[in-house]
PDB file of C-alpha atoms and ligand atoms in Angstrom:
ATOM      1  CA  MET A  23      -9.426 -14.542   4.977  1.00  0.00           C
ATOM      2  CA  THR A  24     -12.389 -12.244   4.614  1.00  0.00           C
ATOM      3  CA  TYR A  25     -12.413  -8.489   5.219  1.00  0.00           C
ATOM      4  CA  ILE A  26     -15.785  -7.043   4.271  1.00  0.00           C
ATOM      5  CA  LEU A  27     -17.478  -9.161   1.623  1.00  0.00           C
ATOM      6  CA  PRO A  28     -18.676 -12.724   2.108  1.00  0.00           C
ATOM      7  CA  PRO A  29     -15.968 -15.249   1.089  1.00  0.00           C
ATOM      8  CA  SER A  30     -18.057 -16.385  -1.890  1.00  0.00           C
ATOM      9  CA  LEU A  31     -18.012 -12.881  -3.390  1.00  0.00           C
ATOM     10  CA  ASP A  32     -14.294 -12.441  -2.696  1.00  0.00           C
ATOM     11  CA  ALA A  33     -13.728 -15.738  -4.528  1.00  0.00           C
ATOM     12  CA  TYR A  34     -15.950 -14.638  -7.416  1.00  0.00           C
ATOM     13  CA  ILE A  35     -14.042 -11.352  -7.718  1.00  0.00           C
ATOM     14  CA  GLU A  36     -10.732 -13.203  -7.786  1.00  0.00           C
ATOM     15  CA  GLN A  37     -12.038 -15.654 -10.397  1.00  0.00           C
ATOM     16  CA  HIS A  38     -12.971 -12.737 -12.642  1.00  0.00           C
ATOM     17  CA  SER A  39      -9.761 -10.765 -12.345  1.00  0.00           C
ATOM     18  CA  SER A  40      -6.557 -11.371 -14.314  1.00  0.00           C
ATOM     19  CA  LYS A  41      -4.135 -13.720 -12.594  1.00  0.00           C
ATOM     20  CA  PRO A  42      -0.850 -12.381 -11.188  1.00  0.00           C
ATOM     21  CA  ASP A  43       2.445 -13.217 -12.911  1.00  0.00           C
ATOM     22  CA  GLU A  44       4.243 -16.389 -11.882  1.00  0.00           C
ATOM     23  CA  HIS A  45       6.787 -14.471  -9.751  1.00  0.00           C
ATOM     24  CA  LEU A  46       3.994 -12.767  -7.790  1.00  0.00           C
ATOM     25  CA  GLN A  47       2.227 -16.097  -7.256  1.00  0.00           C
ATOM     26  CA  GLN A  48       5.482 -17.504  -5.924  1.00  0.00           C
ATOM     27  CA  LEU A  49       5.962 -14.486  -3.632  1.00  0.00           C
ATOM     28  CA  ASP A  50       2.427 -14.991  -2.322  1.00  0.00           C
ATOM     29  CA  ARG A  51       3.152 -18.678  -1.653  1.00  0.00           C
ATOM     30  CA  GLU A  52       6.502 -18.052   0.032  1.00  0.00           C
ATOM     31  CA  THR A  53       5.001 -15.321   2.228  1.00  0.00           C
ATOM     32  CA  HIS A  54       2.260 -17.696   3.378  1.00  0.00           C
ATOM     33  CA  LEU A  55       4.794 -20.445   4.100  1.00  0.00           C
ATOM     34  CA  LYS A  56       7.504 -18.457   5.854  1.00  0.00           C
ATOM     35  CA  VAL A  57       6.386 -15.035   7.046  1.00  0.00           C
ATOM     36  CA  LEU A  58       4.226 -13.954   9.980  1.00  0.00           C
ATOM     37  CA  GLN A  59       0.829 -12.393   9.271  1.00  0.00           C
ATOM     38  CA  PRO A  60       0.585 -13.293   5.547  1.00  0.00           C
ATOM     39  CA  ARG A  61      -2.880 -11.732   5.563  1.00  0.00           C
ATOM     40  CA  MET A  62      -1.108  -8.373   5.219  1.00  0.00           C
ATOM     41  CA  LEU A  63       0.026  -9.196   1.668  1.00  0.00           C
ATOM     42  CA  SER A  64      -2.045  -7.338  -0.941  1.00  0.00           C
ATOM     43  CA  GLY A  65      -2.800 -10.462  -2.991  1.00  0.00           C
ATOM     44  CA  ALA A  66      -4.092 -11.068  -6.495  1.00  0.00           C
ATOM     45  CA  VAL A  67      -7.033  -8.663  -6.741  1.00  0.00           C
ATOM     46  CA  GLN A  68      -5.627  -5.720  -4.822  1.00  0.00           C
ATOM     47  CA  GLY A  69      -2.275  -6.248  -6.509  1.00  0.00           C
ATOM     48  CA  LYS A  70      -3.847  -6.004  -9.964  1.00  0.00           C
ATOM     49  CA  PHE A  71      -5.829  -2.973  -8.798  1.00  0.00           C
ATOM     50  CA  LEU A  72      -2.612  -1.239  -7.640  1.00  0.00           C
ATOM     51  CA  GLU A  73      -0.881  -2.176 -10.891  1.00  0.00           C
ATOM     52  CA  PHE A  74      -3.745  -0.697 -12.917  1.00  0.00           C
ATOM     53  CA  ILE A  75      -3.930   2.489 -10.827  1.00  0.00           C
ATOM     54  CA  SER A  76      -0.184   2.971 -11.249  1.00  0.00           C
ATOM     55  CA  THR A  77      -0.401   2.257 -14.983  1.00  0.00           C
ATOM     56  CA  MET A  78      -3.156   4.888 -15.318  1.00  0.00           C
ATOM     57  CA  ILE A  79      -1.095   7.466 -13.419  1.00  0.00           C
ATOM     58  CA  ARG A  80       2.241   6.579 -15.031  1.00  0.00           C
ATOM     59  CA  PRO A  81       4.255   7.947 -12.089  1.00  0.00           C
ATOM     60  CA  LYS A  82       7.896   8.941 -12.273  1.00  0.00           C
ATOM     61  CA  ARG A  83       8.356   8.396  -8.553  1.00  0.00           C
ATOM     62  CA  ILE A  84       6.392   6.246  -6.120  1.00  0.00           C
ATOM     63  CA  LEU A  85       6.698   6.181  -2.332  1.00  0.00           C
ATOM     64  CA  GLU A  86       5.444   3.102  -0.494  1.00  0.00           C
ATOM     65  CA  ILE A  87       5.160   3.136   3.309  1.00  0.00           C
ATOM     66  CA  GLY A  88       5.023  -0.506   4.455  1.00  0.00           C
ATOM     67  CA  THR A  89       6.842  -2.868   2.049  1.00  0.00           C
ATOM     68  CA  TYR A  90       6.205  -6.147   3.902  1.00  0.00           C
ATOM     69  CA  THR A  91       7.334  -8.840   1.387  1.00  0.00           C
ATOM     70  CA  GLY A  92       7.178  -6.508  -1.617  1.00  0.00           C
ATOM     71  CA  TYR A  93       3.965  -7.643  -3.302  1.00  0.00           C
ATOM     72  CA  SER A  94       2.229  -4.261  -3.562  1.00  0.00           C
ATOM     73  CA  GLY A  95       5.466  -2.460  -4.447  1.00  0.00           C
ATOM     74  CA  ILE A  96       6.208  -4.838  -7.320  1.00  0.00           C
ATOM     75  CA  CYS A  97       2.653  -4.365  -8.612  1.00  0.00           C
ATOM     76  CA  MET A  98       2.868  -0.561  -8.504  1.00  0.00           C
ATOM     77  CA  ALA A  99       6.369  -0.525 -10.045  1.00  0.00           C
ATOM     78  CA  LYS A 100       4.862  -2.024 -13.211  1.00  0.00           C
ATOM     79  CA  GLY A 101       3.218   1.350 -13.891  1.00  0.00           C
ATOM     80  CA  LEU A 102       6.359   3.479 -13.614  1.00  0.00           C
ATOM     81  CA  VAL A 103       7.468   5.458 -16.641  1.00  0.00           C
ATOM     82  CA  GLU A 104      10.811   4.562 -18.239  1.00  0.00           C
ATOM     83  CA  GLY A 105      13.499   5.596 -15.753  1.00  0.00           C
ATOM     84  CA  GLY A 106      10.990   5.924 -12.904  1.00  0.00           C
ATOM     85  CA  THR A 107      11.700   4.679  -9.375  1.00  0.00           C
ATOM     86  CA  ILE A 108       9.896   3.424  -6.288  1.00  0.00           C
ATOM     87  CA  THR A 109      11.154   4.109  -2.769  1.00  0.00           C
ATOM     88  CA  THR A 110       9.708   1.614  -0.307  1.00  0.00           C
ATOM     89  CA  ILE A 111      10.114   1.664   3.472  1.00  0.00           C
ATOM     90  CA  ASP A 112       9.711  -1.043   6.103  1.00  0.00           C
ATOM     91  CA  ILE A 113      10.823  -1.216   9.715  1.00  0.00           C
ATOM     92  CA  ASN A 114      11.240  -5.011   9.621  1.00  0.00           C
ATOM     93  CA  GLU A 115      14.811  -5.716   8.521  1.00  0.00           C
ATOM     94  CA  GLU A 116      14.169  -9.474   8.390  1.00  0.00           C
ATOM     95  CA  LEU A 117      12.111  -9.028   5.226  1.00  0.00           C
ATOM     96  CA  SER A 118      14.468  -6.991   3.063  1.00  0.00           C
ATOM     97  CA  SER A 119      16.485  -9.881   1.579  1.00  0.00           C
ATOM     98  CA  MET A 120      13.289 -11.611   0.459  1.00  0.00           C
ATOM     99  CA  VAL A 121      12.011  -8.365  -1.050  1.00  0.00           C
ATOM    100  CA  ARG A 122      15.305  -7.898  -2.904  1.00  0.00           C
ATOM    101  CA  ARG A 123      15.148 -11.453  -4.259  1.00  0.00           C
ATOM    102  CA  TYR A 124      11.667 -10.982  -5.735  1.00  0.00           C
ATOM    103  CA  VAL A 125      12.407  -7.493  -7.039  1.00  0.00           C
ATOM    104  CA  ASP A 126      15.407  -8.960  -8.876  1.00  0.00           C
ATOM    105  CA  ALA A 127      13.343 -11.890 -10.187  1.00  0.00           C
ATOM    106  CA  ALA A 128      10.762  -9.434 -11.527  1.00  0.00           C
ATOM    107  CA  GLY A 129      13.522  -7.560 -13.390  1.00  0.00           C
ATOM    108  CA  LEU A 130      12.864  -4.403 -11.354  1.00  0.00           C
ATOM    109  CA  THR A 131      16.242  -4.086  -9.595  1.00  0.00           C
ATOM    110  CA  GLU A 132      17.068  -0.666 -11.034  1.00  0.00           C
ATOM    111  CA  LYS A 133      13.681   0.760 -10.146  1.00  0.00           C
ATOM    112  CA  PHE A 134      13.704  -0.117  -6.428  1.00  0.00           C
ATOM    113  CA  ASP A 135      15.109   1.922  -3.556  1.00  0.00           C
ATOM    114  CA  ILE A 136      14.496  -0.338  -0.529  1.00  0.00           C
ATOM    115  CA  ARG A 137      14.799   1.440   2.832  1.00  0.00           C
ATOM    116  CA  THR A 138      14.815  -0.262   6.212  1.00  0.00           C
ATOM    117  CA  GLY A 139      13.775   1.715   9.280  1.00  0.00           C
ATOM    118  CA  ASP A 140      10.978   3.640  10.914  1.00  0.00           C
ATOM    119  CA  ALA A 141       9.024   5.474   8.219  1.00  0.00           C
ATOM    120  CA  THR A 142       8.309   8.402  10.559  1.00  0.00           C
ATOM    121  CA  ARG A 143      12.076   9.009  10.621  1.00  0.00           C
ATOM    122  CA  ILE A 144      12.868   8.147   6.999  1.00  0.00           C
ATOM    123  CA  ILE A 145      10.144  10.135   5.197  1.00  0.00           C
ATOM    124  CA  PRO A 146      11.391  13.553   6.433  1.00  0.00           C
ATOM    125  CA  GLU A 147      14.798  12.711   4.887  1.00  0.00           C
ATOM    126  CA  LEU A 148      13.309  12.022   1.448  1.00  0.00           C
ATOM    127  CA  SER A 149      12.995  14.739  -1.128  1.00  0.00           C
ATOM    128  CA  GLY A 150       9.952  14.588  -3.382  1.00  0.00           C
ATOM    129  CA  PRO A 151       8.087  14.970  -5.517  1.00  0.00           C
ATOM    130  CA  PHE A 152       6.231  11.648  -5.377  1.00  0.00           C
ATOM    131  CA  ASP A 153       3.439  11.291  -7.948  1.00  0.00           C
ATOM    132  CA  LEU A 154       1.974   8.270  -6.149  1.00  0.00           C
ATOM    133  CA  VAL A 155       2.183   7.436  -2.439  1.00  0.00           C
ATOM    134  CA  PHE A 156       0.862   4.197  -0.914  1.00  0.00           C
ATOM    135  CA  ILE A 157       0.298   4.323   2.851  1.00  0.00           C
ATOM    136  CA  ASP A 158       0.150   0.779   4.257  1.00  0.00           C
ATOM    137  CA  ALA A 159       2.333   0.597   7.410  1.00  0.00           C
ATOM    138  CA  ASP A 160       1.261   0.778  11.081  1.00  0.00           C
ATOM    139  CA  LYS A 161      -2.293   2.109  11.243  1.00  0.00           C
ATOM    140  CA  ARG A 162      -1.636   4.332  14.273  1.00  0.00           C
ATOM    141  CA  ASN A 163       0.670   6.523  12.223  1.00  0.00           C
ATOM    142  CA  TYR A 164      -1.569   6.943   9.143  1.00  0.00           C
ATOM    143  CA  SER A 165      -2.405  10.590   9.897  1.00  0.00           C
ATOM    144  CA  ARG A 166       1.234  11.306  10.588  1.00  0.00           C
ATOM    145  CA  TYR A 167       2.336   9.702   7.321  1.00  0.00           C
ATOM    146  CA  TYR A 168      -0.276  11.722   5.476  1.00  0.00           C
ATOM    147  CA  GLU A 169       0.974  14.992   6.955  1.00  0.00           C
ATOM    148  CA  LEU A 170       4.601  13.979   6.278  1.00  0.00           C
ATOM    149  CA  VAL A 171       3.976  13.244   2.589  1.00  0.00           C
ATOM    150  CA  ILE A 172       1.358  15.800   1.532  1.00  0.00           C
ATOM    151  CA  ASP A 173       3.914  18.534   0.760  1.00  0.00           C
ATOM    152  CA  LYS A 174       6.007  16.050  -1.226  1.00  0.00           C
ATOM    153  CA  VAL A 175       3.075  15.302  -3.559  1.00  0.00           C
ATOM    154  CA  PRO A 176       2.668  17.686  -6.504  1.00  0.00           C
ATOM    155  CA  ALA A 177      -0.668  19.222  -7.531  1.00  0.00           C
ATOM    156  CA  GLY A 178      -2.551  16.468  -9.343  1.00  0.00           C
ATOM    157  CA  GLY A 179      -0.570  13.784  -7.491  1.00  0.00           C
ATOM    158  CA  TRP A 180      -2.094  10.799  -5.742  1.00  0.00           C
ATOM    159  CA  ILE A 181      -2.084   9.193  -2.290  1.00  0.00           C
ATOM    160  CA  LEU A 182      -3.612   5.769  -1.633  1.00  0.00           C
ATOM    161  CA  ALA A 183      -4.205   4.449   1.879  1.00  0.00           C
ATOM    162  CA  ASP A 184      -5.012   0.805   2.517  1.00  0.00           C
ATOM    163  CA  ASN A 185      -7.215  -0.911   5.145  1.00  0.00           C
ATOM    164  CA  VAL A 186      -9.277   2.205   5.804  1.00  0.00           C
ATOM    165  CA  LEU A 187     -12.429   0.159   6.556  1.00  0.00           C
ATOM    166  CA  TRP A 188     -10.476  -2.056   8.975  1.00  0.00           C
ATOM    167  CA  SER A 189     -12.734  -5.091   8.450  1.00  0.00           C
ATOM    168  CA  GLY A 190     -15.761  -2.844   9.011  1.00  0.00           C
ATOM    169  CA  LYS A 191     -14.692  -1.789  12.509  1.00  0.00           C
ATOM    170  CA  VAL A 192     -14.732   1.902  11.535  1.00  0.00           C
ATOM    171  CA  VAL A 193     -18.545   1.841  11.770  1.00  0.00           C
ATOM    172  CA  GLU A 194     -18.747  -0.489  14.751  1.00  0.00           C
ATOM    173  CA  GLU A 195     -18.401   0.188  18.470  1.00  0.00           C
ATOM    174  CA  ALA A 196     -14.679  -0.645  18.472  1.00  0.00           C
ATOM    175  CA  THR A 197     -12.516   1.808  20.427  1.00  0.00           C
ATOM    176  CA  ASP A 198      -9.126   0.101  20.085  1.00  0.00           C
ATOM    177  CA  LYS A 199      -6.162   2.227  19.038  1.00  0.00           C
ATOM    178  CA  ASP A 200      -5.943   1.022  15.436  1.00  0.00           C
ATOM    179  CA  THR A 201      -9.632   1.545  14.705  1.00  0.00           C
ATOM    180  CA  THR A 202      -9.566   4.978  16.354  1.00  0.00           C
ATOM    181  CA  ALA A 203      -6.486   5.947  14.334  1.00  0.00           C
ATOM    182  CA  ILE A 204      -8.018   4.846  11.046  1.00  0.00           C
ATOM    183  CA  ARG A 205     -11.241   6.751  11.776  1.00  0.00           C
ATOM    184  CA  ALA A 206      -9.142   9.841  12.583  1.00  0.00           C
ATOM    185  CA  PHE A 207      -7.229   9.432   9.316  1.00  0.00           C
ATOM    186  CA  ASN A 208     -10.434   9.160   7.269  1.00  0.00           C
ATOM    187  CA  GLU A 209     -11.792  12.297   9.013  1.00  0.00           C
ATOM    188  CA  LEU A 210      -8.555  14.167   8.393  1.00  0.00           C
ATOM    189  CA  VAL A 211      -8.641  13.443   4.655  1.00  0.00           C
ATOM    190  CA  GLN A 212     -12.366  14.177   4.404  1.00  0.00           C
ATOM    191  CA  ALA A 213     -11.881  17.620   6.041  1.00  0.00           C
ATOM    192  CA  ASP A 214      -8.728  18.512   4.081  1.00  0.00           C
ATOM    193  CA  GLU A 215      -9.433  21.194   1.505  1.00  0.00           C
ATOM    194  CA  ARG A 216      -6.114  20.552  -0.228  1.00  0.00           C
ATOM    195  CA  VAL A 217      -7.466  17.296  -1.646  1.00  0.00           C
ATOM    196  CA  GLU A 218     -10.406  15.398  -3.097  1.00  0.00           C
ATOM    197  CA  ASN A 219     -10.963  11.798  -2.095  1.00  0.00           C
ATOM    198  CA  VAL A 220     -12.985   8.654  -2.652  1.00  0.00           C
ATOM    199  CA  LEU A 221     -13.151   5.700  -0.291  1.00  0.00           C
ATOM    200  CA  LEU A 222     -13.521   2.447  -2.220  1.00  0.00           C
ATOM    201  CA  SER A 223     -14.668  -0.833  -0.685  1.00  0.00           C
ATOM    202  CA  VAL A 224     -11.959  -2.825  -2.457  1.00  0.00           C
ATOM    203  CA  ARG A 225     -10.799  -5.645  -0.134  1.00  0.00           C
ATOM    204  CA  ASP A 226     -10.323  -3.885   3.258  1.00  0.00           C
ATOM    205  CA  GLY A 227     -11.090  -0.386   1.943  1.00  0.00           C
ATOM    206  CA  ILE A 228      -8.773   1.890  -0.050  1.00  0.00           C
ATOM    207  CA  MET A 229      -8.850   5.671   0.258  1.00  0.00           C
ATOM    208  CA  ILE A 230      -7.838   7.388  -2.978  1.00  0.00           C
ATOM    209  CA  VAL A 231      -6.730  10.974  -2.509  1.00  0.00           C
ATOM    210  CA  ARG A 232      -5.950  13.468  -5.261  1.00  0.00           C
ATOM    211  CA  LYS A 233      -4.101  16.664  -4.426  1.00  0.00           C
ATOM    212  CA  ASN A 234      -5.818  19.682  -5.898  1.00  0.00           C
ATOM    213  CA  GLY A 235      -4.116  21.607  -8.683  1.00  0.00           C
TER     214      GLY A 235
HETATM  215  N1  LIG B 306       2.162  -3.157   1.417  1.00  0.00           N
HETATM  216  C1  LIG B 306       2.277  -4.589   1.732  1.00  0.00           C
HETATM  217  C2  LIG B 306       1.796  -4.904   3.136  1.00  0.00           C
HETATM  218  C3  LIG B 306       2.355  -4.021   4.238  1.00  0.00           C
HETATM  219  S1  LIG B 306       2.059  -4.739   5.833  1.00  0.00           S
HETATM  220  C4  LIG B 306       1.441  -5.366   0.733  1.00  0.00           C
HETATM  221  O1  LIG B 306       0.386  -4.872   0.355  1.00  0.00           O
HETATM  222  O2  LIG B 306       1.809  -6.489   0.348  1.00  0.00           O
HETATM  223  C5  LIG B 306       2.588  -3.457   6.889  1.00  0.00           C
HETATM  224  C6  LIG B 306       4.104  -3.320   7.016  1.00  0.00           C
HETATM  225  O3  LIG B 306       4.355  -2.096   7.719  1.00  0.00           O
HETATM  226  C7  LIG B 306       4.785  -4.437   7.820  1.00  0.00           C
HETATM  227  O4  LIG B 306       5.732  -5.114   7.017  1.00  0.00           O
HETATM  228  C8  LIG B 306       5.482  -3.699   8.970  1.00  0.00           C
HETATM  229  O5  LIG B 306       6.794  -4.174   9.267  1.00  0.00           O
HETATM  230  C9  LIG B 306       5.565  -2.262   8.424  1.00  0.00           C
HETATM  231  N2  LIG B 306       5.668  -1.222   9.451  1.00  0.00           N
HETATM  232  C10 LIG B 306       5.030  -1.156  10.643  1.00  0.00           C
HETATM  233  N3  LIG B 306       5.392  -0.049  11.307  1.00  0.00           N
HETATM  234  C11 LIG B 306       6.287   0.616  10.529  1.00  0.00           C
HETATM  235  C12 LIG B 306       7.019   1.826  10.662  1.00  0.00           C
HETATM  236  N4  LIG B 306       6.912   2.596  11.744  1.00  0.00           N
HETATM  237  N5  LIG B 306       7.834   2.192   9.647  1.00  0.00           N
HETATM  238  C13 LIG B 306       7.948   1.427   8.542  1.00  0.00           C
HETATM  239  N6  LIG B 306       7.277   0.275   8.353  1.00  0.00           N
HETATM  240  C14 LIG B 306       6.465  -0.131   9.333  1.00  0.00           C
HETATM  241 CA1  LIG B 307      -2.583  -3.460   3.673  1.00  0.00          CA
END
């Protein structure tokens, strides 16, 4: 279960980060027991990171692209201001009842707008502004998602994109479609004068983008 760092350092990082709530631990366990590709779940360290980022921003509205079993969305929702909401999109309709169950258990029912369908179709139907966007769905559409959301983010707003180091493949010889798409996304952000950005080596790499004021 390693992305970039040696497993011993990943373990050390986890041992020195606050533990997730009981409901998140249970969601992690149930995902590993019942759902395909549990490696996609954010997990304890990235989840706490997303919670902290959201708490620092204090967004009124969050957009998440790629809900999976809801772990990252629940973490980010903890930072919403009173009355704030998170819209989260996933194409996999088999997951939505599990997401709903954990959102309810976390006491976040009123804050969640759970959408099922292709994000490339759903995002154009959403009206912004979104103070915080988390891009974490299919890697081949990252650049498209970025272009679809950028005008819905206000000046000073934030976009996070996950897995932008793609287990290190971005600097290797790999020429598969996902790696190529992630490299193209990182180039797009780096060249975009509308934003400033920093690529952090947290877990599988997180690009943090701030829209200029
Ligand atoms: N954010 C989650 C993990 C997301 S995994 C977490 O950190 O816990 C990526 C998800 O993107 C999968 O659940 C997959 O179904 C979804 N996905 C893939 N292609 C999509 C598309 N075109 N539109 C919406 N969701 C998509
Ligand atoms: Ca991810």
